Short mmCIF file of C-alpha atoms in Angstrom, two decimals:
data_model
loop_
_atom_site.label_atom_id
_atom_site.label_comp_id
_atom_site.label_asym_id
_atom_site.label_seq_id
_atom_site.Cartn_x
_atom_site.Cartn_y
_atom_site.Cartn_z
CA MET G 14 -11.26 -175.58 -42.53
CA PRO G 15 -13.53 -174.19 -44.64
CA LYS G 16 -13.87 -175.05 -48.21
CA TYR G 17 -13.30 -172.14 -49.10
CA TYR G 18 -9.90 -171.66 -48.47
CA GLU G 19 -8.90 -174.66 -50.22
CA ASP G 20 -7.15 -174.11 -53.82
CA LYS G 21 -9.24 -170.86 -54.48
CA GLU G 22 -9.11 -167.34 -55.53
CA GLU G 23 -9.70 -164.45 -52.86
CA ASP G 24 -13.13 -163.15 -53.22
CA GLY G 25 -13.41 -159.49 -52.37
CA ARG G 26 -17.19 -159.01 -51.78
CA ALA G 27 -18.06 -159.01 -48.26
CA CYS G 28 -18.55 -162.88 -46.55
CA GLY G 29 -17.44 -164.03 -50.00
CA GLY G 30 -16.20 -167.20 -47.89
CA VAL G 31 -19.25 -167.92 -46.45
CA ARG G 32 -21.36 -167.08 -49.59
CA GLU G 33 -19.27 -169.66 -51.70
CA ASP G 34 -19.43 -172.42 -49.27
CA LEU G 35 -23.35 -172.09 -48.88
CA ARG G 36 -23.31 -172.07 -52.59
CA GLN G 37 -21.06 -175.28 -52.63
CA CYS G 38 -22.80 -177.39 -49.57
CA LEU G 39 -26.82 -176.55 -52.25
CA LEU G 40 -24.98 -177.79 -54.93
CA GLU G 41 -23.68 -180.63 -53.76
CA SER G 42 -26.52 -181.59 -51.39
CA ARG G 43 -28.90 -184.53 -52.19
CA CYS G 44 -31.81 -182.35 -52.91
CA VAL G 45 -30.19 -180.42 -55.71
CA LEU G 46 -28.41 -183.60 -57.26
CA GLN G 47 -30.95 -186.30 -56.75
CA GLU G 48 -34.46 -184.59 -56.59
CA ASN G 49 -33.36 -182.30 -59.19
CA LYS G 50 -34.83 -179.12 -57.01
CA SER G 51 -33.61 -175.89 -57.59
CA PRO G 52 -31.09 -174.70 -54.76
CA LYS G 53 -33.16 -171.77 -53.89
CA GLN G 54 -36.13 -174.23 -53.28
CA CYS G 55 -33.42 -176.54 -51.20
CA LEU G 56 -32.45 -173.72 -48.99
CA ARG G 57 -36.51 -172.84 -48.42
CA GLU G 58 -36.57 -176.61 -47.07
CA GLY G 59 -33.73 -176.09 -45.02
CA HIS G 60 -30.98 -177.71 -46.11
CA CYS G 61 -27.60 -175.95 -45.39
CA ARG G 62 -29.32 -173.93 -42.44
CA SER G 63 -25.98 -173.45 -40.22
CA LEU G 64 -24.73 -171.89 -43.17
CA GLN G 65 -27.53 -170.06 -44.11
CA VAL G 66 -27.31 -168.33 -40.24
CA THR G 67 -23.79 -167.76 -40.54
CA PHE G 68 -24.34 -166.03 -43.94
CA PHE G 69 -26.92 -163.96 -42.44
CA ALA G 70 -25.21 -162.83 -39.19
CA CYS G 71 -22.50 -161.76 -41.60
CA LYS G 72 -24.23 -159.86 -43.97
CA ARG G 73 -26.57 -158.27 -40.69
CA SER G 74 -23.16 -157.63 -39.24
CA MET G 75 -22.37 -155.14 -41.89
CA LEU G 76 -24.89 -152.85 -41.11
CA ASP G 77 -23.98 -152.80 -37.20
CA THR G 78 -22.38 -149.84 -36.55
CA ARG G 79 -20.40 -151.63 -33.86
CA ALA G 80 -18.56 -153.98 -36.41
CA ARG G 81 -16.35 -151.33 -37.20
CA PHE G 82 -14.83 -152.49 -33.78
CA ARG G 83 -15.73 -156.04 -33.24
CA GLY G 84 -15.31 -156.69 -37.14
CA ARG G 85 -17.45 -159.09 -39.33
CA LYS G 86 -19.17 -162.25 -38.57
CA GLY G 87 -18.14 -165.48 -40.04
CA TYR G 88 -15.08 -165.97 -41.79
#
């Protein structure tokens, strides 16, 4: 189960769960903690890539007109 659902408030924004998990993944990564780089730099280097792809798919599904029937991608 994603970390987002454990003792957290509901985020009303679209793709809020994926957004929160991506943020936590970046902030807890070795790149940020030990190398003292910004989360933006770590994201460019490819850390937390699977969550980044899931977040992109969720945001992209908001523009897809078929999402009315299928629902948003992600969780």
